[in-house]
Coordinates of C-alpha atoms in Angstrom, one line a residue:
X281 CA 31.3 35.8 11.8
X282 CA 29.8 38.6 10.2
X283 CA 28.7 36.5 7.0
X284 CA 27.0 34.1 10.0
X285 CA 25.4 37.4 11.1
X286 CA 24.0 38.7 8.0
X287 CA 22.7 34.8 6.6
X288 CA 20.3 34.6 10.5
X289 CA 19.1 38.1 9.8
X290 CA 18.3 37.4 6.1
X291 CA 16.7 34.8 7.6
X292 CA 14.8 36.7 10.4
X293 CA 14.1 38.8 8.3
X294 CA 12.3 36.5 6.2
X295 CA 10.3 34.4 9.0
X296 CA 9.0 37.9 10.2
X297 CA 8.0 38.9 6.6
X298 CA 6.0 35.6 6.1
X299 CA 4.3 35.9 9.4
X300 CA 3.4 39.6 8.6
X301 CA 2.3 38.6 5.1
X302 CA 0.2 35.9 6.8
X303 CA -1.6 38.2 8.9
X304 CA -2.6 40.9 7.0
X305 CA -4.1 38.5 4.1
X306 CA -7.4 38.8 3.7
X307 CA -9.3 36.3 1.4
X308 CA -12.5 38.9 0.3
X309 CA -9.6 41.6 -1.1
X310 CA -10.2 42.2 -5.1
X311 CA -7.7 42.5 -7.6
X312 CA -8.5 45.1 -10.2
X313 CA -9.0 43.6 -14.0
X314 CA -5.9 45.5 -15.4
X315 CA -4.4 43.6 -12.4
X316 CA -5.8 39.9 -12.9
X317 CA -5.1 40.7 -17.1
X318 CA -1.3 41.7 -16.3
X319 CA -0.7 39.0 -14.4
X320 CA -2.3 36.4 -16.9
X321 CA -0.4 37.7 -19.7
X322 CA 2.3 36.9 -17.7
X323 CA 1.5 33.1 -17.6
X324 CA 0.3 32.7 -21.1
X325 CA 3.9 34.2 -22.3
X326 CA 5.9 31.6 -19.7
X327 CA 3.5 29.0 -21.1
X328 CA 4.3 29.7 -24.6
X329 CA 7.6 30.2 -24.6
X330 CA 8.9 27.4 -21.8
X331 CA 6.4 24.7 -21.6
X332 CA 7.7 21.8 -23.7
X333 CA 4.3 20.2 -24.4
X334 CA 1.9 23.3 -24.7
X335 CA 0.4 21.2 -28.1
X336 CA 0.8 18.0 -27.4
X337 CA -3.4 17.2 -26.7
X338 CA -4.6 20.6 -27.7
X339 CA -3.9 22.5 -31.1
X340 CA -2.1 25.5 -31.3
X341 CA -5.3 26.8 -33.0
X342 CA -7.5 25.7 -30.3
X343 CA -5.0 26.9 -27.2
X344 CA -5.0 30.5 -28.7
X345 CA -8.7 30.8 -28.4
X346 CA -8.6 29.3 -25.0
X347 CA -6.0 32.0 -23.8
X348 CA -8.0 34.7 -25.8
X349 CA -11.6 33.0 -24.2
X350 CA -10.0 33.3 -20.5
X351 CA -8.7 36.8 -21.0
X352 CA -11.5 38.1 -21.8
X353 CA -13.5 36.3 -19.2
X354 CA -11.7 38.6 -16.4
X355 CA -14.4 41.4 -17.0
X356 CA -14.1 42.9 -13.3
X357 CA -12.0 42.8 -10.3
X358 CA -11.7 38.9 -8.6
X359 CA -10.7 37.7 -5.4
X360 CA -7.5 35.4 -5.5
X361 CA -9.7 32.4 -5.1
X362 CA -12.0 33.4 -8.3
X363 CA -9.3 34.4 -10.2
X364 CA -7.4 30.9 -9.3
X365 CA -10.4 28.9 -9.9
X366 CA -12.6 30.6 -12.7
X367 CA -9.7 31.6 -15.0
X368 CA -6.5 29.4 -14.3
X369 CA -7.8 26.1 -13.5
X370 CA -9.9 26.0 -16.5
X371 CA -7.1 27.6 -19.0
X372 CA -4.5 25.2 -17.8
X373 CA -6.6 22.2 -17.7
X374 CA -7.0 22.5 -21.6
X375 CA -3.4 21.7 -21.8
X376 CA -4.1 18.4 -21.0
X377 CA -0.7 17.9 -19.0
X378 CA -1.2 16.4 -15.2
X379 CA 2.1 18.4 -14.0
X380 CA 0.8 21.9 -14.9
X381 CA -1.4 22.7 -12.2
X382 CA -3.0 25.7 -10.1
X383 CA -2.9 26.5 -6.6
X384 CA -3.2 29.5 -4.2
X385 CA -0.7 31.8 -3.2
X386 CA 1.1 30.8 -0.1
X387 CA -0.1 33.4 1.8
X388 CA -3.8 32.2 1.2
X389 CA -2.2 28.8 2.3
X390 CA -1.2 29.9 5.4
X391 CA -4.5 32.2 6.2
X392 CA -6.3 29.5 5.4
X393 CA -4.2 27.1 8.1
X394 CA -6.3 25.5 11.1
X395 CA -9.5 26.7 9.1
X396 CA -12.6 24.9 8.6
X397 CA -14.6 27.0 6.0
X398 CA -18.1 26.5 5.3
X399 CA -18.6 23.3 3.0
X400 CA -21.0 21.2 1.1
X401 CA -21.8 18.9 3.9
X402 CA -21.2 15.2 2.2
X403 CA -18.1 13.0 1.1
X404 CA -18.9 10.7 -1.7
X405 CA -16.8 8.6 -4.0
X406 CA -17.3 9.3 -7.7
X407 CA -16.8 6.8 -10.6
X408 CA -18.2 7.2 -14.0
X409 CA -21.4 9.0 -13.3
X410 CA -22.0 7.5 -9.8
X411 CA -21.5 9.7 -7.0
X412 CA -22.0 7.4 -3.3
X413 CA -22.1 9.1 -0.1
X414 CA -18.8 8.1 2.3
X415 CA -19.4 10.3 4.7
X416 CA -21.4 13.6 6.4
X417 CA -20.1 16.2 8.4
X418 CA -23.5 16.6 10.0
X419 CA -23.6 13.5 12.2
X420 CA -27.5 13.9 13.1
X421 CA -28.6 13.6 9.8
X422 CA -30.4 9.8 9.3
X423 CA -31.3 10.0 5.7
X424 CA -27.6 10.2 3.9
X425 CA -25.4 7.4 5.3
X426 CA -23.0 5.5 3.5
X427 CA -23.6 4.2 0.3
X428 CA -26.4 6.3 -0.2
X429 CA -26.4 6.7 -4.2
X430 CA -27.3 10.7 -5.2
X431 CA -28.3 11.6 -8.9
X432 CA -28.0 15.5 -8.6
X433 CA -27.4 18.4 -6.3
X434 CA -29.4 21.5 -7.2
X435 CA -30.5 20.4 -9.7
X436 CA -27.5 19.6 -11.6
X437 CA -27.0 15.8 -12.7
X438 CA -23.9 13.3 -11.3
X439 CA -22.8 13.8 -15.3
X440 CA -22.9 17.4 -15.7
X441 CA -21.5 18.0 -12.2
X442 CA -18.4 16.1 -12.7
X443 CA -17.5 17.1 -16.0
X444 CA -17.8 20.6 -15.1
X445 CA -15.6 19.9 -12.3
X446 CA -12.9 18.1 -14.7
X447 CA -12.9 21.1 -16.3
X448 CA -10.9 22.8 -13.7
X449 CA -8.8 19.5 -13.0
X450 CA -5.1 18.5 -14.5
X451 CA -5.2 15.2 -16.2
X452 CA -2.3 13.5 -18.6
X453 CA -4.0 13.9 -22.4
X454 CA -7.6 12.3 -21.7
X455 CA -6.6 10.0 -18.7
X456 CA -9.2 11.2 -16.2
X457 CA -8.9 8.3 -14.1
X458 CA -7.1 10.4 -11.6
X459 CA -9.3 13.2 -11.4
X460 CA -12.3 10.5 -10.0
X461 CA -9.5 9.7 -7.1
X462 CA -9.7 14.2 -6.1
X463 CA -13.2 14.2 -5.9
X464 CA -13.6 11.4 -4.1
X465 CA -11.1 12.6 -1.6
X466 CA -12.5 15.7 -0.9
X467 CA -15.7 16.4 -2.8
X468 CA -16.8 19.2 -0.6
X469 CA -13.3 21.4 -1.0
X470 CA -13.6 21.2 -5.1
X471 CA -17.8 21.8 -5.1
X472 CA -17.4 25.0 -2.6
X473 CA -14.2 26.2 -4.9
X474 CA -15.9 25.5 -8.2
X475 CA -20.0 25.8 -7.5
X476 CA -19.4 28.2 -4.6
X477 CA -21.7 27.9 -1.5
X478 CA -25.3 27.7 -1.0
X479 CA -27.0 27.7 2.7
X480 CA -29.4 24.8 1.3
X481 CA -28.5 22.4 -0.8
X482 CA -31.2 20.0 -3.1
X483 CA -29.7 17.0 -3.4
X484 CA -31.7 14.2 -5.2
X485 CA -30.9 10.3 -4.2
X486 CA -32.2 6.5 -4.5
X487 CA -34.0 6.1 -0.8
X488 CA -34.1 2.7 0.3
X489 CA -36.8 1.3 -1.9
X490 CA -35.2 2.3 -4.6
X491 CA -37.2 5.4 -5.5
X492 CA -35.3 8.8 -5.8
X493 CA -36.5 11.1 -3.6
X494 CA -35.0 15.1 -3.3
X495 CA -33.8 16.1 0.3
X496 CA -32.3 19.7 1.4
X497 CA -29.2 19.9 3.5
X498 CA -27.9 22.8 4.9
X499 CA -24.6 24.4 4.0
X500 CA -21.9 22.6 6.9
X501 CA -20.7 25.2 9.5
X502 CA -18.3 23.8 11.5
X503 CA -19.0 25.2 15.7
X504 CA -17.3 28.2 16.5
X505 CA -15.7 26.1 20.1
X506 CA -14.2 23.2 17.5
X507 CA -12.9 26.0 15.2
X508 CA -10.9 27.4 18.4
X509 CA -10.0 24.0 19.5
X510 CA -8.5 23.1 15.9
X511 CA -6.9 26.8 16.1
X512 CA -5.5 27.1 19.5
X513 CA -4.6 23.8 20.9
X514 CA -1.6 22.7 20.1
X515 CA -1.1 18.4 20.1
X516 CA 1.9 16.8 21.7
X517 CA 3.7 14.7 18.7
X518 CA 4.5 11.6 20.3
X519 CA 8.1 10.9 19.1
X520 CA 7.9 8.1 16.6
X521 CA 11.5 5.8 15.7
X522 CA 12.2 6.8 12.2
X523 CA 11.9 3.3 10.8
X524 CA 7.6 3.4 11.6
X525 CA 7.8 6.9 10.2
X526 CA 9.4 5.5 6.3
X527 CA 6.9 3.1 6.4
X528 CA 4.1 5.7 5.1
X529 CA 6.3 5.7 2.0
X530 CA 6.8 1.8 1.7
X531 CA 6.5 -1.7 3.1
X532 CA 6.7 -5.5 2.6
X533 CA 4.5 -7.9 4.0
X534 CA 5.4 -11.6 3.7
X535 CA 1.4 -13.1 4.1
X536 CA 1.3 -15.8 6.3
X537 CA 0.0 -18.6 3.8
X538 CA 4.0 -18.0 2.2
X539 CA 2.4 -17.8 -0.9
X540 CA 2.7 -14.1 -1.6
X541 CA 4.3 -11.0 -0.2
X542 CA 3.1 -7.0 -0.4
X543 CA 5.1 -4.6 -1.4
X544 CA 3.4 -1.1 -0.6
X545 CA 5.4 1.8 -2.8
X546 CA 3.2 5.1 -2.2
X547 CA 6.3 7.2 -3.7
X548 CA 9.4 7.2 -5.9
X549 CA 10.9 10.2 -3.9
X550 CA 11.2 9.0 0.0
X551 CA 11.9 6.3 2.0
X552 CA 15.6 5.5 1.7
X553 CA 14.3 3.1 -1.6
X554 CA 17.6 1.9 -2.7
X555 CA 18.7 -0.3 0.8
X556 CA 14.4 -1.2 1.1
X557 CA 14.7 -3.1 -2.5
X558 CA 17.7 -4.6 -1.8
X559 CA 16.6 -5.7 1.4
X560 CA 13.3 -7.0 0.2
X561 CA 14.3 -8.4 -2.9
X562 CA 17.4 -10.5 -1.1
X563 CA 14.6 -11.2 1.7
X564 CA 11.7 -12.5 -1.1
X565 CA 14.5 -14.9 -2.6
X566 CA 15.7 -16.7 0.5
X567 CA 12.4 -17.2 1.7
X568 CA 11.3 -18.6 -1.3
X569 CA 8.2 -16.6 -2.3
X570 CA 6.8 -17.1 -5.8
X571 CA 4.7 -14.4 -6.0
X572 CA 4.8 -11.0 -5.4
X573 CA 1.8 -7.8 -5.5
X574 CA 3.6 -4.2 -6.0
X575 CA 0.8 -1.7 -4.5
X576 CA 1.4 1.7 -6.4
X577 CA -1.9 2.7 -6.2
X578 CA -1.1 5.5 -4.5
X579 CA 2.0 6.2 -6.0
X580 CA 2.1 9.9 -7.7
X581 CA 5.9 9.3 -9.0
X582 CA 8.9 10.7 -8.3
X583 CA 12.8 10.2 -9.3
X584 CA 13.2 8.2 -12.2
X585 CA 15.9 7.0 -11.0
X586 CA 13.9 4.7 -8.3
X587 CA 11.6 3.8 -10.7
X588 CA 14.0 2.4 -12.6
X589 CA 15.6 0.5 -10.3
X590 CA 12.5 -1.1 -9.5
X591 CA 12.1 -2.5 -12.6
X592 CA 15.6 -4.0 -13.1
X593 CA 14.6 -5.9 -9.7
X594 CA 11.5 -7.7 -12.1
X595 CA 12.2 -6.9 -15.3
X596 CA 13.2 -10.3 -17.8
X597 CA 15.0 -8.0 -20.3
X598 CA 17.2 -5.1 -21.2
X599 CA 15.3 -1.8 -21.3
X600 CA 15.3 1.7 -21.4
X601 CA 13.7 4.3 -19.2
X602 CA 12.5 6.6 -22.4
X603 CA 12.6 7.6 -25.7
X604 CA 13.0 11.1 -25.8
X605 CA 13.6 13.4 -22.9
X606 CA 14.1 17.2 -24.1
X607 CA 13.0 20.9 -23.2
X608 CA 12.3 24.3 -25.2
X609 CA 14.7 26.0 -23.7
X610 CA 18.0 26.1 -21.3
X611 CA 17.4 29.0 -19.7
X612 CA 13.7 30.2 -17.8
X613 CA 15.0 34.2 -18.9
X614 CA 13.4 36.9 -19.2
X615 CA 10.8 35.0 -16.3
X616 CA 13.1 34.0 -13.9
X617 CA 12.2 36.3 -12.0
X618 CA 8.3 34.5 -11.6
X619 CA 9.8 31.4 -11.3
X620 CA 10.4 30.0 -7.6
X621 CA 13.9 29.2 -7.5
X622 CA 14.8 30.2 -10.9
X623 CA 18.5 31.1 -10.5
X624 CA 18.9 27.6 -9.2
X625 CA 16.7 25.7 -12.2
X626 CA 18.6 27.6 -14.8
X627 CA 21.8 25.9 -13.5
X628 CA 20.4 23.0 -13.9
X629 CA 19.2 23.3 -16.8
X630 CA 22.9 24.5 -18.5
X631 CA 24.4 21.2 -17.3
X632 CA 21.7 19.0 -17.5
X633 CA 20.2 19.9 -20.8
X634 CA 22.1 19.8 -24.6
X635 CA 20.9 21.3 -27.5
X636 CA 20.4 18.7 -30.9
X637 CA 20.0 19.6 -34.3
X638 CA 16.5 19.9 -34.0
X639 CA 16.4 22.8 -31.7
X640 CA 15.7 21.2 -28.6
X641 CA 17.6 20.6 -25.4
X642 CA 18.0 16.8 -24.9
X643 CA 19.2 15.0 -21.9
X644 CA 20.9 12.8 -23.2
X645 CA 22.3 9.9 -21.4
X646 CA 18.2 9.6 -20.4
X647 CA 18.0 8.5 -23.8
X648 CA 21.0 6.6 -24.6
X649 CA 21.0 4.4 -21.3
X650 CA 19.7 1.1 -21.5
X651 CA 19.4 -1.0 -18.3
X652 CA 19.7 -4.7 -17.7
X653 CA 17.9 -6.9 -15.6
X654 CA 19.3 -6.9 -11.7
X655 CA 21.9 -10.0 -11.7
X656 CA 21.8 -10.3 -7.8
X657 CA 18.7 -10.7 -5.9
X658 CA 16.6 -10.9 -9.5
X659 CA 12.8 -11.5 -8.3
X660 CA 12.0 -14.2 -11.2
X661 CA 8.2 -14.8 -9.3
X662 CA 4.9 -13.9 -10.9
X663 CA 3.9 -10.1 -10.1
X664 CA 1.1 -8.2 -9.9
X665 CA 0.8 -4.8 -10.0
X666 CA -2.0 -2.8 -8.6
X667 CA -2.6 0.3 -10.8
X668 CA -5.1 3.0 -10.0
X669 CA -5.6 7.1 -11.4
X670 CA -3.7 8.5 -8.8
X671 CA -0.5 6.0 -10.4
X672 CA 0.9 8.6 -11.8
X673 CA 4.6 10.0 -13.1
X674 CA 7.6 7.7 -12.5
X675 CA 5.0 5.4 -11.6
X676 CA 3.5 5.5 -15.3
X677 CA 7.4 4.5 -16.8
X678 CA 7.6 1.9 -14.5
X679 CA 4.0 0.4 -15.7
X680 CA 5.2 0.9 -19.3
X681 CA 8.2 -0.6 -18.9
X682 CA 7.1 -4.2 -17.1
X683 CA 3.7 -4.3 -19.0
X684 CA 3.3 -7.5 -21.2
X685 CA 6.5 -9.0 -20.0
X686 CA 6.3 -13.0 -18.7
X687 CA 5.1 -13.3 -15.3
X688 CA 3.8 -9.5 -14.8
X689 CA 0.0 -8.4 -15.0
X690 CA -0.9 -5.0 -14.3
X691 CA -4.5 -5.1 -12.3
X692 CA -6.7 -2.5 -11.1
X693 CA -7.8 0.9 -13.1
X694 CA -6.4 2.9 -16.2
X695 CA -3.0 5.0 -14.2
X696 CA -3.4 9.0 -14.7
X697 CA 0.2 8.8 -16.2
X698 CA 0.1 9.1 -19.3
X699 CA 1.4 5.7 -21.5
X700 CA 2.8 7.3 -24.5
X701 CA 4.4 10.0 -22.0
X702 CA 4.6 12.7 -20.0
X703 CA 6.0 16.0 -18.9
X704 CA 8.2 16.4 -15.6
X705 CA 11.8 16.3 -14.6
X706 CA 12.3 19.8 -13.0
X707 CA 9.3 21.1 -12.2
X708 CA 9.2 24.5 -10.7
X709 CA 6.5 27.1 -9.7
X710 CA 5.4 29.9 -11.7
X711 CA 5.0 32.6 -9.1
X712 CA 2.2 35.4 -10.5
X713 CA 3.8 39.3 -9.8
X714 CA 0.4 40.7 -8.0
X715 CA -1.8 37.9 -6.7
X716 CA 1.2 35.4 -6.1
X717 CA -1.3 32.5 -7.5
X718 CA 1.1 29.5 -8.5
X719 CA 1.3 27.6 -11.6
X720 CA 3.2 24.5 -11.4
X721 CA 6.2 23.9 -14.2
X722 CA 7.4 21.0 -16.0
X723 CA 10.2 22.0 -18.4
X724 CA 10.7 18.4 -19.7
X725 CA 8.8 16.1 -21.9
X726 CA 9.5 12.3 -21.6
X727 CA 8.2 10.0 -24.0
X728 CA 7.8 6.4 -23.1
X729 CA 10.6 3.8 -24.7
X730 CA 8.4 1.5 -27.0
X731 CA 5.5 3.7 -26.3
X732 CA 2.6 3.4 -28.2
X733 CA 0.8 5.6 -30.4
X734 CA -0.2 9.1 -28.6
X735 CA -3.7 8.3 -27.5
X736 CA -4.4 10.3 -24.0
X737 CA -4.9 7.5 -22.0
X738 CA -2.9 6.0 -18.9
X739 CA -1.2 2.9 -18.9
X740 CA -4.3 0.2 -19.1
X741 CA -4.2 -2.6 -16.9
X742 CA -4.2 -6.2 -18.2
X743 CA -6.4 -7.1 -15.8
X744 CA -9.1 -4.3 -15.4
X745 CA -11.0 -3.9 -11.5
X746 CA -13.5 -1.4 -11.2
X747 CA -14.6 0.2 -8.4
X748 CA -17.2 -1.9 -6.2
X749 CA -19.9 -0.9 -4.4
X750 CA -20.2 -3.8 -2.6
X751 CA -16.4 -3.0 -1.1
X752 CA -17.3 0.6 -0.8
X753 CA -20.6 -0.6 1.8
X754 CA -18.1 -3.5 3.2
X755 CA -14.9 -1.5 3.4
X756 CA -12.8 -3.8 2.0
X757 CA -10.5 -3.8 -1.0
X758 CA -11.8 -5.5 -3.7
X759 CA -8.6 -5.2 -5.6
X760 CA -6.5 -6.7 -3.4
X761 CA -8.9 -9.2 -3.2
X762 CA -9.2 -10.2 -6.5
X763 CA -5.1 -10.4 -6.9
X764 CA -5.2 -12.5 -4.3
X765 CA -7.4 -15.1 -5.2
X766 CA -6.2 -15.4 -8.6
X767 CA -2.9 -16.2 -6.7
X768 CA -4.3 -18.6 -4.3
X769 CA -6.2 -20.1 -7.6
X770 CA -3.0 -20.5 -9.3
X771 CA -0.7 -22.3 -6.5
X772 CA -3.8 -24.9 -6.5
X773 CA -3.8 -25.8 -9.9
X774 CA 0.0 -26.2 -9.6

C-alpha cells in the first residue's frame, strides 16, 4: 500500500512539474554564451566518445573543425530556438547520419502546442531545384495557386535556398532524397526556423505566359478568433474499432481486375505485423494473385525484426539481415545522466552487446543468423516495390535485401536509407543540462549483408520515377501508376 502511495505521488508529482515547466516557458528567454558553450561541450564529448559512426562520411580532420567552427560561432547569448537551429542542426548534419537529429526541448514542445506562429505563407513541393506551390495559407490571394513554379524568395534562388536548408537537415551519407520529402511537407516551418521571418516576402515565379514576374506576400498571421478556437475548443474523438485505427500503419488491397494486390507498409514498428503477413500472404496464395506492389514509401523503419520477416515472405533465397552490427561502447557513463532513459539503455546494452577482439561490442547473433525463405505461404508472384526518400531504416535492409533477386523490381526514387548501411538499433535522446535541446542517439552501426561499396547514397531503384508535375497539377500518383501499367502490360503479353 504504501509503495502504491509513493509510485502516484512520484507520479503527481511529475504531471504537476511538467505542467508548471510548461507554463512558465517562455520562447524569447536567452541563454548566456558560457551557457550555450557548456552545454555544447557536452554533446561534442557524448558524440565523440559514444556515437559509433562519428567518421563514417566526414573525416576526423574535417569533424574537428566543424565542432571548433560551431563553438565558436555561439558569440552571444541565443534563444533555445537559435541555439537549436543555428548551431546543432548544422554541426550534426555534417555527420552525415539520418538518426542523429535535433529537436527542441519538450517544454518548447508543449508551449508551442495548439500554436500557429507566424509563417511564410506558401506550401510547395521541392525536387531538384524546382520549388511548386501546393498550397497558401492566405486563401484570397489569386496569383499563387497550385502548380505555380517560383525561382527565388528574397532574392535568394530555388538552388541556394535548398541547400542552405539541407545544411541543417539529417541525411544517411549523401542520400538527400529524404530531405526533398521535409520540405515539401512543411516548407513554411523549416524557412521561418532557418531564414527567420520577414513581414514581406519577394518571391519571384513563372506567371502564366511563361514570363517570371516578382510578387510580395505578406508574412501569414493566422486570426487571433482561429488561434482561440485551435486553443480552447476541445474535439469530441469519435471512437474508432481498433481494426480501422491499424490500418494507418498497413493494408492490402486485392484490385478488382485480380491481377494485382497493394500492400501499404508505412512502418516496421506497429500494427500487429506478424498475424497481417501471415494473413495476407495465406490470403494472396489462395486467391491466386500473381502480382503483388509493397508501398513503403512512407515507411521510416522500425524493428528489424519485421523487416525481416517481410522478406522471408518474398525472398527466393537464404539471406542475412547484416554484416556487421556493433557499438563503441557498453555503457553510456560518465553521460548517462544526459541521456533520456540511460539507466535502462545501459542494461541493454550489457546483455545485448559483446565485446570482439577488435574493441568493439558486436551483437552477435545479428550477424551470424541467416534466414531462409518462408516455406508456408511463400509469395512466389512478381513484386514491385515502391521506394521513395522518406524509405528509410529497416525499410533500407529490407530494399537491400530483395533488390536484384528474380521477380522483384524496386520502382520509384533513391530511399534516404542508406545502401551500404546505417546507424540505429537503440536510439536514445541526448538530453542538454541547461536548455534541454535534444539530440537523438544511435549507438549501433549496421552494415548491409552484401552491401556494396560505401558510397552515401540510398538504395537506388531499378526502375527510377521522378516526381511529375503533371501528377502534382492532377493529384494523382504517378508511381503507382506507372507500376501498374507495367503490370497490366505484362499479363497482356502473357
Amino acid at each position: 500500500m504504501i509503495k502504491r502511495f509513493v509510485s502516484f505521488f512520484l507520479i503527481l508529482n511529475c504531471i504537476l512539474l511538467s505542467c508548471t515547466v510548461s507554463k512558465n516557458y517562455s520562447p524569447v528567454k536567452k541563454y548566456s554564451k558560457q551557457t550555450l558553450q557548456e552545454d555544447y561541450l557536452v554533446l561534442k564529448s557524448i558524440l565523440e566518445e559514444k556515437h559509433p559512426s562519428l567518421y563514417w562520411y566526414t573525416s576526423k580532420d574535417s569533424m574537428d573543425q566543424y565542432f571548433s567552427k560551431y563553438y565558436y560561432a555561439i558569440s552571444d547569448s541565443m534563444t533555445e530556438q537559435q541555439f537549436t537551429w543555428h548551431i546543432l542542426a548544422p554541426l550534426v548534419e555534417k555527420i552525415r547520419c539520418g538518426h542523429t537529429s535535433v529537436s527542441m526541448s519538450k517544454a518548447y514542445s508543449k508551449w508551442a502546442e495548439n500554436k500557429r506562429p507566424p509563417a511564410f505563407p506558401l506550401f510547395v513541393k521541392v525536387w531538384n531545384d524546382t520549388m511548386a506551390v501546393t498550397g497558401n495559407m492566405d486563401r484570397k490571394d489569386s496569383i499563387f495557386k497550385r502548380g505555380t513554379l517560383i525561382t527565388s524568395i528574397n532574392g535568394v534562388s530555388n538552388h541556394n535556398m535548398i541547400q542552405r536548408m539541407f545544411d541543417h537537415l539529417p541525411e544517411d551519407g549523401q542520400a538527400t532524397n529524404i530531405n526533398y520529402i521535409r520540405l515539401s511537407a512543411n516548407f513554411p516551418y523549416y524557412h521561418r526556423n532557418i531564414y527567420g521571418l520577414s513581414k514581406k516576402y519577394r518571391v519571384s515565379h513563372i506567371d502564366s505566359t511563361g514570363i517570371e514576374k516578382t510578387d510580395t506576400l505578406s508574412v501569414y498571421i493566422a486570426p487571433k478568433d482561429s488561434i482561440r478556437k485551435d486553443s480552447l475548443t476541445k474535439v469530441e474523438r469519435k471512437h474508432m474499432p481498433k481494426e480501422k485505427r491499424i490500418l494507418q500503419y498497413r493494408s492490402l488491397e486485392i484490385d478488382s481486375s485480380g491481377k494485382f494486390a497493394i500492400m501499404t507498409l508505412n512502418t516496421f514498428s506497429n500494427g500487429r505485423l506478424r498475424s497481417f503477413f501471415k494473413r495476407s500472404f495465406k490470403k494472396l496464395k489462395n486467391e491466386n494473385i500473381n502480382s503483388l506492389v509493397i508501398d513503403i514509401r512512407s515507411n521510416g523503419g522500425g524493428r528489424v525484426a519485421l523487416s525481416t520477416l517481410l522478406s522471408r515472405y518474398i525472398s527466393r533465397k537464404p539471406f542475412k539481415a547484416a554484416d556487421t552490427v556493433f557499438a563503441k561502447t557498453r555503457s553510456l557513463g560518465p553521460y548517462t545522466k544526459y541521456i533520456k532513459g540511460g539507466f535502462f539503455t545501459n542494461i541493454e546494452l550489457f546483455f545485448m552487446a559483446h565485446k570482439k577482439r577488435d574493441g568493439l561490442f558486436h551483437i552477435g547473433n545479428m550477424e551470424r543468423q541467416s534466414y531462409k525463405p518462408k516455406r508456408n505461404d511463400h509469395y512466389d508472384g512478381d513484386v514491385y516495390i515502391l521506394t521513395n526518400g522518406p524509405t528509410f531504416s529497416a525499410s533500407s535492409l529490407f530494399c537491400n535485401t530483395v533488390k536484384g533477386q528474380p521477380g522483384i523490381l524496386l520502382a520509384g526514387e533513391e530511399t534516404g536509407g542508406g545502401w551500404y548501411g546505417n546507424n540505429g538499433i537503440l536510439i536514445p535522446d541526448i538530453i542538454l543540462p541547461n536548455t534541454k535541446a535534444r539530440v537523438r542517439l544511435p549507438l549501433f552501426r549496421i552494415v548491409q549483408y552484401n552491401h556494396i561499396a560505401i558510397k552515401g547514397t540510398g538504395v537506388i531503384p531499378d526502375i527510377y520515377i521522378p516526381t511529375s508535375y503533371d501528377a502534382l497539377l492532377k493529384i494523382y500518383d504517378k508511381k503507382m501508376q506507372v507500376v501498374k501499367k507495367l503490370i497490366y502490360d505484362k499479363s497482356k503479353s502473357e
